Every structure is written in structure tokens, then in C-alpha cells.
């Protein structure tokens, strides 16, 4: 944070952390078409970096580095600024710099955590005109993952993803592999048959294992019902899962969200490094990662 004047802040930097799903189950559907979910969500230390700067003109200027994402109103960051300013009546006078590291179309909430970072940053820059409940309400208008991305850590999510219950933090060492092709979230949900869901997690047993600190029991209860459709679209998902588990002995490999990213949980650091080297020869986006207990952090 820099240039504080009268309690207002002219510039602020935010680190916005990705999320993975340690479980994803569909338990129903609402009349409006939204799916009712049960998910174990976890923040990880793969992050985007954003800088928000107040400018002396009415404009929202987004500059994005190392990404071909749109920088106009199609971008969720710009929409979050508009939503915040509409809610508070404050002027739209911001220049935003985005350095993108979280893969797109990956099931890792890259856009959602950018939206959460925007709401939190603008609120902080303007002496917090909105409380936590108001921020959460705006977050939900931007997307079902955004309320989690305001808080982060280890959370049990229900409803469409907005009903959140904090859980004891997990300490996991991960390998992240993103195939070149992504998966449409909308299509993944639309093409998943609710009458015959496969790859379902055991939610009750998974929750108990987290609460009781039985980390070694997590793999046998995890699951993602969107995997069968996503793997039809991107067969590399299943290939990565198989190779992680069979070639490198990770305790569990699974797709996160609607895909196409796969993460593996590793107990052995040298095997994780061997797996990283193997997959880095085959895919452009391969990352070592660890779990964290938050989704946003102020940049030093």
C-alpha cells in the first residue's frame, strides 16, 4: 500500500491465489438452472498479481501482461470495478495492471479470484465503505466462486458455492498440470447427467477426515463428478492422472473444477520433482504448488 492521504489509498498491490477442488459433487438443480453443489475448496500459492492505481479521470483502464484476455467490459475485473462503484456511488477512476500466472479455462478460479481481489482492493483504497456481508453479496453477483475467493483457505462450500464453512487448514504439496486445451464450465455442467453421476466423492467421510486431521485418508474420499465429460473433451486429463499415480506414486491425482487442470498430491518431494520434469517436456503449464490459508494478500 502506498500514498495514503486522509485515510484513502492511491495505489495498492494484491496477490490473488488460485483454488483447487478437493471434491466436487452435484446434489441437485434449482429452477433457474443453477446446480446445487457440495465442494471441498482449497487455496494454493499459484497466484496472479494486480496493482490498482487511482487516476485523475473517469475511466477504468485494465492493462494485462502475458495474457490475451480481453481488457474491456468482458473482463471480470472491469465488471467488478463497475459493480463496486455502482454500489458505493464512488467514481470510476482506476488503472489496473494484471500479471497473469493462473491458467485460463483451468478450473482454478483465476477470473474469480481476480474479481475478489478487485472488490477487496477498491474497498480498502476507499476506507472500507462496504462490510464483509455487502462484499460477499457483490461477489456472488460476479460468480459462484467469487465469495470463496474473498476468503480462501480450506472451505466446505454448499448451495451454488456461496455457503461456506471454514475447515482446519491443510498442508499439501502439489504438482499442477494444465493441458493446452481448456473445458467450458457451462458445457461441463450442461452435459453431466445428474441421474447417473460417476466419480462421486464421499462427502461425509471427507469432511470428517479434514476435521480430524487424517490427511492420509483424504485421497480415498475425493472425487469430481464433472471429470467424465471433461475427459471426453480433453483426453489428456485422464492420461495425466494415470501417469501421476502410476509413474510417480502420487497419493491422489484429480481434475479440479470443470477442468482441464489436474493436480497431484505428493508425499515424496523427489518424486514430485521427477514428475514436474516429465510433464514439463509435454505441457507448457506445469507448476509446483502448496496449499495456503488465504486467497488474497497485499503485495509488499
mmCIF file of C-alpha atoms in Angstrom:
data_model
loop_
_atom_site.group_PDB
_atom_site.id
_atom_site.type_symbol
_atom_site.label_atom_id
_atom_site.label_comp_id
_atom_site.label_asym_id
_atom_site.label_seq_id
_atom_site.Cartn_x
_atom_site.Cartn_y
_atom_site.Cartn_z
ATOM 1 C CA UNK A 1 0.000 0.000 0.000
ATOM 2 C CA UNK A 2 1.353 3.454 -0.860
ATOM 3 C CA UNK A 3 0.458 7.139 -0.843
ATOM 4 C CA UNK A 4 -2.047 7.207 1.988
ATOM 5 C CA UNK A 5 -3.856 10.556 2.218
ATOM 6 C CA UNK A 6 -6.691 11.255 4.629
ATOM 7 C CA UNK A 7 -7.328 7.541 5.002
ATOM 8 C CA UNK A 8 -7.626 6.975 1.250
ATOM 9 C CA UNK A 9 -5.047 4.969 -0.675
ATOM 10 C CA UNK A 10 -3.864 5.925 -4.148
ATOM 11 C CA UNK A 11 -2.150 2.656 -5.058
ATOM 12 C CA UNK A 12 -2.346 -0.889 -3.790
ATOM 13 C CA UNK A 13 -0.977 -4.258 -4.917
ATOM 14 C CA UNK A 14 -2.697 -7.592 -4.433
ATOM 15 C CA UNK A 15 -1.586 -11.207 -4.826
ATOM 16 C CA UNK A 16 -4.559 -13.374 -5.777
ATOM 17 C CA UNK A 17 -4.233 -17.126 -5.158
ATOM 18 C CA UNK A 18 -5.740 -19.907 -7.266
ATOM 19 C CA UNK A 19 -8.043 -22.594 -5.890
ATOM 20 C CA UNK A 20 -8.415 -26.301 -6.431
ATOM 21 C CA UNK A 21 -11.361 -28.591 -5.754
ATOM 22 C CA UNK A 22 -10.504 -31.494 -3.487
ATOM 23 C CA UNK A 23 -14.063 -32.625 -4.182
ATOM 24 C CA UNK A 24 -16.979 -31.582 -6.387
ATOM 25 C CA UNK A 25 -20.418 -33.174 -6.213
ATOM 26 C CA UNK A 26 -23.756 -32.084 -7.692
ATOM 27 C CA UNK A 27 -26.631 -32.731 -5.297
ATOM 28 C CA UNK A 28 -29.497 -31.016 -7.134
ATOM 29 C CA UNK A 29 -30.617 -28.340 -9.538
ATOM 30 C CA UNK A 30 -32.560 -25.125 -8.955
ATOM 31 C CA UNK A 31 -35.437 -23.933 -11.150
ATOM 32 C CA UNK A 32 -33.198 -21.194 -12.564
ATOM 33 C CA UNK A 33 -30.798 -23.815 -13.901
ATOM 34 C CA UNK A 34 -28.064 -23.398 -11.307
ATOM 35 C CA UNK A 35 -26.679 -26.585 -9.807
ATOM 36 C CA UNK A 36 -26.604 -27.281 -6.072
ATOM 37 C CA UNK A 37 -23.110 -28.321 -5.107
ATOM 38 C CA UNK A 38 -21.026 -29.777 -2.318
ATOM 39 C CA UNK A 39 -17.321 -28.996 -2.665
ATOM 40 C CA UNK A 40 -14.127 -29.014 -0.671
ATOM 41 C CA UNK A 41 -12.249 -25.920 -1.856
ATOM 42 C CA UNK A 42 -8.599 -25.134 -1.179
ATOM 43 C CA UNK A 43 -6.412 -22.110 -1.950
ATOM 44 C CA UNK A 44 -2.934 -22.744 -3.343
ATOM 45 C CA UNK A 45 0.102 -20.497 -3.787
ATOM 46 C CA UNK A 46 -0.084 -20.192 -7.586
ATOM 47 C CA UNK A 47 -1.050 -16.534 -7.943
ATOM 48 C CA UNK A 48 -1.936 -13.637 -10.203
ATOM 49 C CA UNK A 49 -0.545 -10.196 -9.343
ATOM 50 C CA UNK A 50 -2.589 -6.999 -9.586
ATOM 51 C CA UNK A 51 -1.846 -3.327 -8.963
ATOM 52 C CA UNK A 52 -4.679 -0.805 -8.591
ATOM 53 C CA UNK A 53 -3.903 2.889 -9.079
ATOM 54 C CA UNK A 54 -6.215 5.866 -8.754
ATOM 55 C CA UNK A 55 -6.113 8.147 -11.825
ATOM 56 C CA UNK A 56 -7.363 11.738 -12.312
ATOM 57 C CA UNK A 57 -10.060 10.926 -14.877
ATOM 58 C CA UNK A 58 -13.289 8.958 -15.160
ATOM 59 C CA UNK A 59 -12.084 5.679 -16.658
ATOM 60 C CA UNK A 60 -11.391 2.025 -15.922
ATOM 61 C CA UNK A 61 -8.140 1.116 -17.677
ATOM 62 C CA UNK A 62 -7.028 -2.507 -17.477
ATOM 63 C CA UNK A 63 -3.569 -3.437 -18.732
ATOM 64 C CA UNK A 64 -2.829 -7.164 -18.812
ATOM 65 C CA UNK A 65 0.637 -8.620 -19.159
ATOM 66 C CA UNK A 66 1.436 -12.063 -20.634
ATOM 67 C CA UNK A 67 -2.179 -12.907 -21.483
ATOM 68 C CA UNK A 68 -4.584 -12.478 -24.394
ATOM 69 C CA UNK A 69 -7.600 -11.947 -22.131
ATOM 70 C CA UNK A 70 -9.868 -9.020 -23.083
ATOM 71 C CA UNK A 71 -9.308 -5.785 -21.158
ATOM 72 C CA UNK A 72 -12.735 -4.230 -21.704
ATOM 73 C CA UNK A 73 -16.120 -4.913 -20.085
ATOM 74 C CA UNK A 74 -15.851 -8.595 -20.997
ATOM 75 C CA UNK A 75 -13.173 -8.952 -18.318
ATOM 76 C CA UNK A 76 -14.457 -9.782 -14.835
ATOM 77 C CA UNK A 77 -12.018 -7.276 -13.284
ATOM 78 C CA UNK A 78 -13.665 -4.397 -15.162
ATOM 79 C CA UNK A 79 -17.109 -5.728 -14.248
ATOM 80 C CA UNK A 80 -16.082 -5.875 -10.587
ATOM 81 C CA UNK A 81 -14.980 -2.209 -10.671
ATOM 82 C CA UNK A 82 -18.286 -1.211 -12.244
ATOM 83 C CA UNK A 83 -20.270 -3.206 -9.673
ATOM 84 C CA UNK A 84 -18.344 -1.740 -6.737
ATOM 85 C CA UNK A 85 -18.699 1.836 -7.990
ATOM 86 C CA UNK A 86 -22.410 1.390 -8.740
ATOM 87 C CA UNK A 87 -22.931 0.081 -5.211
ATOM 88 C CA UNK A 88 -20.924 2.795 -3.440
ATOM 89 C CA UNK A 89 -21.515 5.772 -5.746
ATOM 90 C CA UNK A 90 -17.747 6.292 -5.963
ATOM 91 C CA UNK A 91 -16.165 7.476 -9.233
ATOM 92 C CA UNK A 92 -14.596 5.052 -11.709
ATOM 93 C CA UNK A 93 -11.050 6.383 -11.679
ATOM 94 C CA UNK A 94 -8.736 3.391 -11.776
ATOM 95 C CA UNK A 95 -5.862 1.971 -13.758
ATOM 96 C CA UNK A 96 -5.263 -1.726 -13.124
ATOM 97 C CA UNK A 97 -2.207 -3.796 -14.022
ATOM 98 C CA UNK A 98 -2.624 -7.573 -14.188
ATOM 99 C CA UNK A 99 0.160 -10.125 -14.382
ATOM 100 C CA UNK A 100 -1.489 -13.442 -15.168
ATOM 101 C CA UNK A 101 0.007 -16.684 -13.868
ATOM 102 C CA UNK A 102 -3.104 -18.769 -13.121
ATOM 103 C CA UNK A 103 -4.111 -20.655 -16.289
ATOM 104 C CA UNK A 104 -7.391 -19.773 -18.018
ATOM 105 C CA UNK A 105 -10.152 -22.354 -18.631
ATOM 106 C CA UNK A 106 -8.480 -24.418 -15.952
ATOM 107 C CA UNK A 107 -10.981 -24.881 -13.120
ATOM 108 C CA UNK A 108 -8.716 -22.859 -10.805
ATOM 109 C CA UNK A 109 -10.884 -19.731 -10.320
ATOM 110 C CA UNK A 110 -8.370 -17.418 -11.991
ATOM 111 C CA UNK A 111 -11.063 -14.960 -13.063
ATOM 112 C CA UNK A 112 -12.995 -15.298 -9.822
ATOM 113 C CA UNK A 113 -10.018 -14.536 -7.613
ATOM 114 C CA UNK A 114 -9.188 -11.506 -9.765
ATOM 115 C CA UNK A 115 -12.742 -10.267 -9.187
ATOM 116 C CA UNK A 116 -12.418 -10.853 -5.434
ATOM 117 C CA UNK A 117 -9.088 -9.011 -5.396
ATOM 118 C CA UNK A 118 -10.721 -6.078 -7.188
ATOM 119 C CA UNK A 119 -13.582 -5.786 -4.697
ATOM 120 C CA UNK A 120 -11.227 -6.060 -1.708
ATOM 121 C CA UNK A 121 -8.662 -3.628 -3.123
ATOM 122 C CA UNK A 122 -11.176 -0.912 -4.030
ATOM 123 C CA UNK A 123 -12.883 -1.269 -0.673
ATOM 124 C CA UNK A 124 -9.542 -0.875 1.110
ATOM 125 C CA UNK A 125 -8.497 2.091 -1.043
ATOM 126 C CA UNK A 126 -11.720 3.909 -0.132
ATOM 127 C CA UNK A 127 -11.808 3.477 3.666
ATOM 128 C CA UNK A 128 -13.975 0.312 3.555
ATOM 129 C CA UNK A 129 -17.442 1.669 2.688
ATOM 130 C CA UNK A 130 -18.714 -1.928 2.392
ATOM 131 C CA UNK A 131 -18.750 -4.538 5.149
ATOM 132 C CA UNK A 132 -17.979 -8.216 4.663
ATOM 133 C CA UNK A 133 -21.629 -9.154 4.021
ATOM 134 C CA UNK A 134 -22.024 -6.466 1.358
ATOM 135 C CA UNK A 135 -18.784 -7.544 -0.331
ATOM 136 C CA UNK A 136 -19.933 -11.175 -0.310
ATOM 137 C CA UNK A 137 -23.249 -10.150 -1.891
ATOM 138 C CA UNK A 138 -21.448 -8.311 -4.695
ATOM 139 C CA UNK A 139 -19.054 -11.237 -5.083
ATOM 140 C CA UNK A 140 -21.913 -13.654 -5.698
ATOM 141 C CA UNK A 141 -23.251 -11.393 -8.458
ATOM 142 C CA UNK A 142 -19.933 -11.837 -10.254
ATOM 143 C CA UNK A 143 -19.802 -15.635 -9.977
ATOM 144 C CA UNK A 144 -20.358 -18.610 -7.690
ATOM 145 C CA UNK A 145 -16.629 -18.989 -6.884
ATOM 146 C CA UNK A 146 -16.052 -15.320 -6.024
ATOM 147 C CA UNK A 147 -17.373 -15.461 -2.407
ATOM 148 C CA UNK A 148 -14.862 -18.231 -1.649
ATOM 149 C CA UNK A 149 -12.123 -16.198 -3.315
ATOM 150 C CA UNK A 150 -12.784 -13.316 -0.916
ATOM 151 C CA UNK A 151 -11.893 -15.619 1.980
ATOM 152 C CA UNK A 152 -9.852 -18.579 0.759
ATOM 153 C CA UNK A 153 -8.088 -21.233 2.789
ATOM 154 C CA UNK A 154 -9.821 -24.579 3.297
ATOM 155 C CA UNK A 155 -13.600 -24.318 2.966
ATOM 156 C CA UNK A 156 -16.622 -26.568 2.605
ATOM 157 C CA UNK A 157 -18.950 -24.984 0.009
ATOM 158 C CA UNK A 158 -22.664 -25.671 -0.482
ATOM 159 C CA UNK A 159 -25.568 -24.106 -2.370
ATOM 160 C CA UNK A 160 -24.226 -22.832 -5.687
ATOM 161 C CA UNK A 161 -20.902 -22.372 -3.910
ATOM 162 C CA UNK A 162 -21.738 -19.362 -1.750
ATOM 163 C CA UNK A 163 -22.493 -21.108 1.568
ATOM 164 C CA UNK A 164 -19.057 -21.511 3.107
ATOM 165 C CA UNK A 165 -17.867 -23.316 6.227
ATOM 166 C CA UNK A 166 -14.226 -22.835 7.305
ATOM 167 C CA UNK A 167 -12.258 -26.023 7.978
ATOM 168 C CA UNK A 168 -8.893 -26.728 9.611
ATOM 169 C CA UNK A 169 -6.060 -25.806 7.226
ATOM 170 C CA UNK A 170 -4.482 -28.499 5.097
ATOM 171 C CA UNK A 171 -0.798 -28.742 4.307
ATOM 172 C CA UNK A 172 -0.345 -30.405 0.914
ATOM 173 C CA UNK A 173 2.465 -30.404 -1.640
ATOM 174 C CA UNK A 174 1.107 -30.415 -5.177
ATOM 175 C CA UNK A 175 2.014 -30.671 -8.820
ATOM 176 C CA UNK A 176 -0.260 -28.783 -11.213
ATOM 177 C CA UNK A 177 -0.502 -29.712 -14.908
ATOM 178 C CA UNK A 178 -2.752 -27.844 -17.355
ATOM 179 C CA UNK A 179 -3.342 -29.405 -20.798
ATOM 180 C CA UNK A 180 -3.232 -26.969 -23.714
ATOM 181 C CA UNK A 181 -6.966 -27.275 -24.327
ATOM 182 C CA UNK A 182 -9.487 -25.971 -21.781
ATOM 183 C CA UNK A 183 -13.019 -27.036 -20.864
ATOM 184 C CA UNK A 184 -16.117 -24.818 -20.873
ATOM 185 C CA UNK A 185 -17.612 -24.708 -17.377
ATOM 186 C CA UNK A 186 -21.095 -24.114 -18.802
ATOM 187 C CA UNK A 187 -20.839 -27.110 -21.130
ATOM 188 C CA UNK A 188 -19.374 -29.355 -18.434
ATOM 189 C CA UNK A 189 -22.373 -28.797 -16.170
ATOM 190 C CA UNK A 190 -24.886 -28.915 -19.031
ATOM 191 C CA UNK A 191 -23.580 -32.245 -20.303
ATOM 192 C CA UNK A 192 -23.291 -34.016 -16.939
ATOM 193 C CA UNK A 193 -26.171 -36.456 -16.386
ATOM 194 C CA UNK A 194 -27.472 -35.903 -12.855
ATOM 195 C CA UNK A 195 -29.332 -39.221 -12.862
ATOM 196 C CA UNK A 196 -26.146 -41.269 -13.137
ATOM 197 C CA UNK A 197 -23.266 -39.318 -11.638
ATOM 198 C CA UNK A 198 -19.898 -41.032 -11.613
ATOM 199 C CA UNK A 199 -16.668 -40.380 -9.723
ATOM 200 C CA UNK A 200 -18.628 -39.028 -6.737
ATOM 201 C CA UNK A 201 -16.787 -38.084 -3.555
ATOM 202 C CA UNK A 202 -17.760 -39.432 -0.152
ATOM 203 C CA UNK A 203 -18.522 -36.000 1.274
ATOM 204 C CA UNK A 204 -19.336 -37.082 4.819
ATOM 205 C CA UNK A 205 -16.185 -39.156 5.198
ATOM 206 C CA UNK A 206 -14.064 -36.459 3.516
ATOM 207 C CA UNK A 207 -15.309 -33.772 5.889
ATOM 208 C CA UNK A 208 -14.643 -35.975 8.893
ATOM 209 C CA UNK A 209 -11.103 -36.698 7.702
ATOM 210 C CA UNK A 210 -10.335 -32.988 7.299
ATOM 211 C CA UNK A 211 -11.810 -32.063 10.672
ATOM 212 C CA UNK A 212 -9.965 -34.870 12.447
ATOM 213 C CA UNK A 213 -6.647 -34.158 10.734
ATOM 214 C CA UNK A 214 -6.484 -37.534 8.947
ATOM 215 C CA UNK A 215 -4.717 -36.220 5.866
ATOM 216 C CA UNK A 216 -3.665 -39.662 4.642
ATOM 217 C CA UNK A 217 -7.344 -40.650 4.376
ATOM 218 C CA UNK A 218 -8.300 -37.793 2.037
ATOM 219 C CA UNK A 219 -7.442 -39.489 -1.291
ATOM 220 C CA UNK A 220 -9.900 -42.361 -0.911
ATOM 221 C CA UNK A 221 -12.844 -39.985 -0.333
ATOM 222 C CA UNK A 222 -12.116 -37.378 -3.017
ATOM 223 C CA UNK A 223 -13.908 -37.172 -6.376
ATOM 224 C CA UNK A 224 -15.191 -34.863 -9.108
ATOM 225 C CA UNK A 225 -18.423 -35.640 -10.951
ATOM 226 C CA UNK A 226 -17.504 -33.332 -13.868
ATOM 227 C CA UNK A 227 -14.499 -35.453 -14.768
ATOM 228 C CA UNK A 228 -16.207 -37.940 -17.180
ATOM 229 C CA UNK A 229 -17.469 -35.170 -19.509
ATOM 230 C CA UNK A 230 -14.256 -33.132 -19.286
ATOM 231 C CA UNK A 231 -12.132 -36.181 -20.093
ATOM 232 C CA UNK A 232 -14.187 -36.812 -23.240
ATOM 233 C CA UNK A 233 -13.364 -33.265 -24.353
ATOM 234 C CA UNK A 234 -9.708 -33.374 -23.298
ATOM 235 C CA UNK A 235 -8.439 -36.990 -23.056
ATOM 236 C CA UNK A 236 -5.091 -35.723 -21.773
ATOM 237 C CA UNK A 237 -6.796 -35.175 -18.394
ATOM 238 C CA UNK A 238 -7.112 -38.900 -17.812
ATOM 239 C CA UNK A 239 -3.643 -39.545 -19.193
ATOM 240 C CA UNK A 240 -2.083 -37.050 -16.764
ATOM 241 C CA UNK A 241 -3.978 -38.555 -13.827
ATOM 242 C CA UNK A 242 -2.862 -42.063 -14.767
ATOM 243 C CA UNK A 243 0.786 -41.046 -15.238
ATOM 244 C CA UNK A 244 0.943 -39.128 -11.960
ATOM 245 C CA UNK A 245 -0.401 -42.056 -9.988
ATOM 246 C CA UNK A 246 1.260 -44.945 -11.835
ATOM 247 C CA UNK A 247 4.609 -43.478 -12.872
ATOM 248 C CA UNK A 248 5.281 -41.181 -9.921
ATOM 249 C CA UNK A 249 3.368 -42.668 -6.981
ATOM 250 C CA UNK A 250 1.427 -39.536 -6.038
ATOM 251 C CA UNK A 251 -1.174 -40.329 -3.380
ATOM 252 C CA UNK A 252 -4.021 -38.816 -5.449
ATOM 253 C CA UNK A 253 -4.337 -37.137 -8.836
ATOM 254 C CA UNK A 254 -7.608 -35.438 -9.762
ATOM 255 C CA UNK A 255 -9.108 -32.830 -12.043
ATOM 256 C CA UNK A 256 -10.053 -29.549 -10.396
ATOM 257 C CA UNK A 257 -13.340 -27.727 -11.058
ATOM 258 C CA UNK A 258 -14.652 -28.239 -14.567
ATOM 259 C CA UNK A 259 -11.109 -28.835 -15.821
ATOM 260 C CA UNK A 260 -8.890 -29.102 -17.605
ATOM 261 C CA UNK A 261 -6.214 -28.743 -14.908
ATOM 262 C CA UNK A 262 -5.022 -31.819 -13.000
ATOM 263 C CA UNK A 263 -3.346 -31.664 -9.605
ATOM 264 C CA UNK A 264 -1.428 -34.392 -7.836
ATOM 265 C CA UNK A 265 -0.819 -34.678 -4.081
ATOM 266 C CA UNK A 266 2.746 -35.827 -3.361
ATOM 267 C CA UNK A 267 4.262 -37.073 -0.128
ATOM 268 C CA UNK A 268 7.720 -37.523 -1.651
ATOM 269 C CA UNK A 269 9.462 -34.325 -2.778
ATOM 270 C CA UNK A 270 11.930 -36.013 -5.119
ATOM 271 C CA UNK A 271 9.144 -37.915 -6.889
ATOM 272 C CA UNK A 272 7.241 -34.649 -7.295
ATOM 273 C CA UNK A 273 10.288 -33.061 -8.899
ATOM 274 C CA UNK A 274 10.701 -36.060 -11.224
ATOM 275 C CA UNK A 275 7.036 -35.719 -12.215
ATOM 276 C CA UNK A 276 7.467 -31.985 -12.820
ATOM 277 C CA UNK A 277 10.388 -32.606 -15.187
ATOM 278 C CA UNK A 278 8.438 -35.330 -17.022
ATOM 279 C CA UNK A 279 5.310 -33.247 -17.577
ATOM 280 C CA UNK A 280 7.242 -30.058 -18.393
ATOM 281 C CA UNK A 281 8.514 -31.804 -21.530
ATOM 282 C CA UNK A 282 4.930 -32.463 -22.613
ATOM 283 C CA UNK A 283 2.892 -29.445 -21.452
ATOM 284 C CA UNK A 284 3.524 -25.699 -21.323
ATOM 285 C CA UNK A 285 1.831 -25.038 -17.985
ATOM 286 C CA UNK A 286 3.319 -27.127 -15.171
ATOM 287 C CA UNK A 287 3.687 -25.750 -11.640
ATOM 288 C CA UNK A 288 4.876 -26.846 -8.214
ATOM 289 C CA UNK A 289 2.418 -25.570 -5.605
ATOM 290 C CA UNK A 290 1.450 -25.788 -1.960
ATOM 291 C CA UNK A 291 -1.752 -25.097 -0.072
ATOM 292 C CA UNK A 292 -2.212 -21.710 1.645
ATOM 293 C CA UNK A 293 -4.692 -20.473 4.246
ATOM 294 C CA UNK A 294 -5.904 -17.384 2.353
ATOM 295 C CA UNK A 295 -6.832 -16.313 -1.169
ATOM 296 C CA UNK A 296 -5.599 -12.701 -1.162
ATOM 297 C CA UNK A 297 -2.522 -10.933 0.151
ATOM 298 C CA UNK A 298 -1.248 -7.372 -0.050
ATOM 299 C CA UNK A 299 1.950 -7.085 -2.089
ATOM 300 C CA UNK A 300 4.959 -5.791 -0.225
#
